[in-house]
Amino acid sequence: MAQHYAPAAPFSAALMLLVPTVTVTRGVERAAYPALGKGILFYGSFKTYGGTERDVNGLYSVEDTAVIECWYRPDIKASCRVGVLQTGAIYEVIGEPENINLRNQYIRMKVKRVKGGA
């Protein structure tokens, strides 16, 4: 019998799905995201693993990344953002979320923190 995937951590982190509204102005698409409290509430596991280390042109930096696992939601896409309600941090989804074993039961996605600055 095949071994089925089971999440390692409980889905206890309160998260907010921020689905963009895309408008086209002068041929340029612009995405507008709702405020953190105006999105869709869902729960999942949120693990940062200390971020992702990068070495670009001899400059060492750590990107604020995380992995989120939750129940499958077809409305979570690569263009969405996820807000962490406990901290107020907003993350953008990197790549297309993974539908684990294509069973429409669990989804895993890697996210990167959205920050301002130069």
C-alpha atoms as one frame of an Amber mdcrd trajectory, in Angstrom:
protein
   0.000   0.000   0.000   1.321   3.449  -0.903   2.354   5.843   1.829   0.253
   9.028   1.773   1.580  12.445   2.697   0.708  13.797   6.124   1.759  17.255
   7.300   4.438  17.283   9.996   3.101  20.356  11.819  -0.461  21.372  12.754
  -2.180  24.105  10.758  -2.264  26.570  13.655  -0.861  29.799  12.158  -3.536
  32.357  11.232  -2.789  33.571   7.708  -4.517  35.974   5.320  -4.673  35.337
   1.568  -4.323  38.575  -0.409  -5.601  38.064  -3.962  -4.611  40.907  -6.322
  -6.971  42.990  -8.412  -5.276  43.549 -11.764  -5.937  46.721 -13.760  -4.479
  47.692 -17.127  -3.357  51.302 -17.489  -1.820  52.351 -20.806  -1.054  48.740
 -21.638   0.701  48.036 -18.321  -0.794  45.568 -15.866  -0.770  46.725 -12.243
  -1.680  44.539  -9.301  -3.378  46.078  -6.263  -3.506  43.996  -3.091  -6.108
  44.393  -0.339  -5.102  45.497   3.159  -4.034  42.785   5.583  -7.421  42.640
   7.341  -9.444  42.552   4.101  -8.154  39.237   2.695  -9.329  35.638   3.079
  -8.528  34.003   6.436  -7.005  30.509   6.399  -4.797  28.428   8.696  -1.555
  26.641   7.919   1.903  25.785   9.170   4.505  28.531   8.777   8.224  27.658
   8.963  11.071  30.060   8.211  14.088  27.768   8.734  16.125  30.949   9.313
  15.654  32.306   5.792  17.658  31.667   2.621  21.347  32.526   2.429  22.593
  34.218  -0.751  25.981  35.284  -2.027  25.655  37.740  -4.920  28.800  39.422
  -6.279  30.645  38.686  -3.045  27.900  40.232  -0.902  26.418  37.846   1.662
  22.767  38.337   2.584  19.881  36.410   4.101  16.467  36.629   2.449  13.430
  36.361   4.695  11.744  33.262   3.233   9.341  30.689   4.627   7.465  27.529
   3.686   3.694  27.371   4.198   1.647  24.186   4.171  -2.138  24.264   4.385
  -5.308  22.615   3.157  -5.669  22.791  -0.620  -7.174  26.018  -1.927  -7.564
  26.507  -5.680  -7.527  30.305  -5.238  -3.886  30.365  -4.044  -1.806  31.296
  -7.096   1.727  32.535  -7.770   0.423  36.112  -8.053  -1.022  36.122  -4.510
   0.467  37.365  -1.269   0.086  35.908   2.215  -0.072  37.942   5.418   0.857
  36.558   8.823  -1.730  37.928  11.250   0.421  37.502  14.360   3.317  39.628
  13.050   1.706  41.701  10.289   4.416  40.585   7.825   3.416  40.163   4.185
   4.994  37.543   1.925   4.703  36.965  -1.822   4.366  33.465  -3.224   7.486
  32.311  -5.094   6.587  30.163  -8.097   3.425  28.107  -8.386   2.205  26.429
  -5.154   2.624  22.651  -5.084  -0.526  20.526  -4.996   0.995  17.632  -3.013
   0.532  14.296  -4.822  -2.097  16.023  -7.025  -4.775  14.944  -4.550  -6.297
  18.417  -3.947  -5.854  17.839  -0.217  -2.704  19.732   0.855  -0.699  22.538
  -0.707   2.875  23.690  -0.085   4.335  27.022  -1.155   7.542  28.946  -0.666
   7.140  32.639   0.138   9.476  35.648   0.332   8.901  38.685   2.540   7.811
  41.916   0.871   9.811  44.819   2.286  10.357  48.403   1.310  13.746  50.020
   0.946  16.471  50.416  -1.622
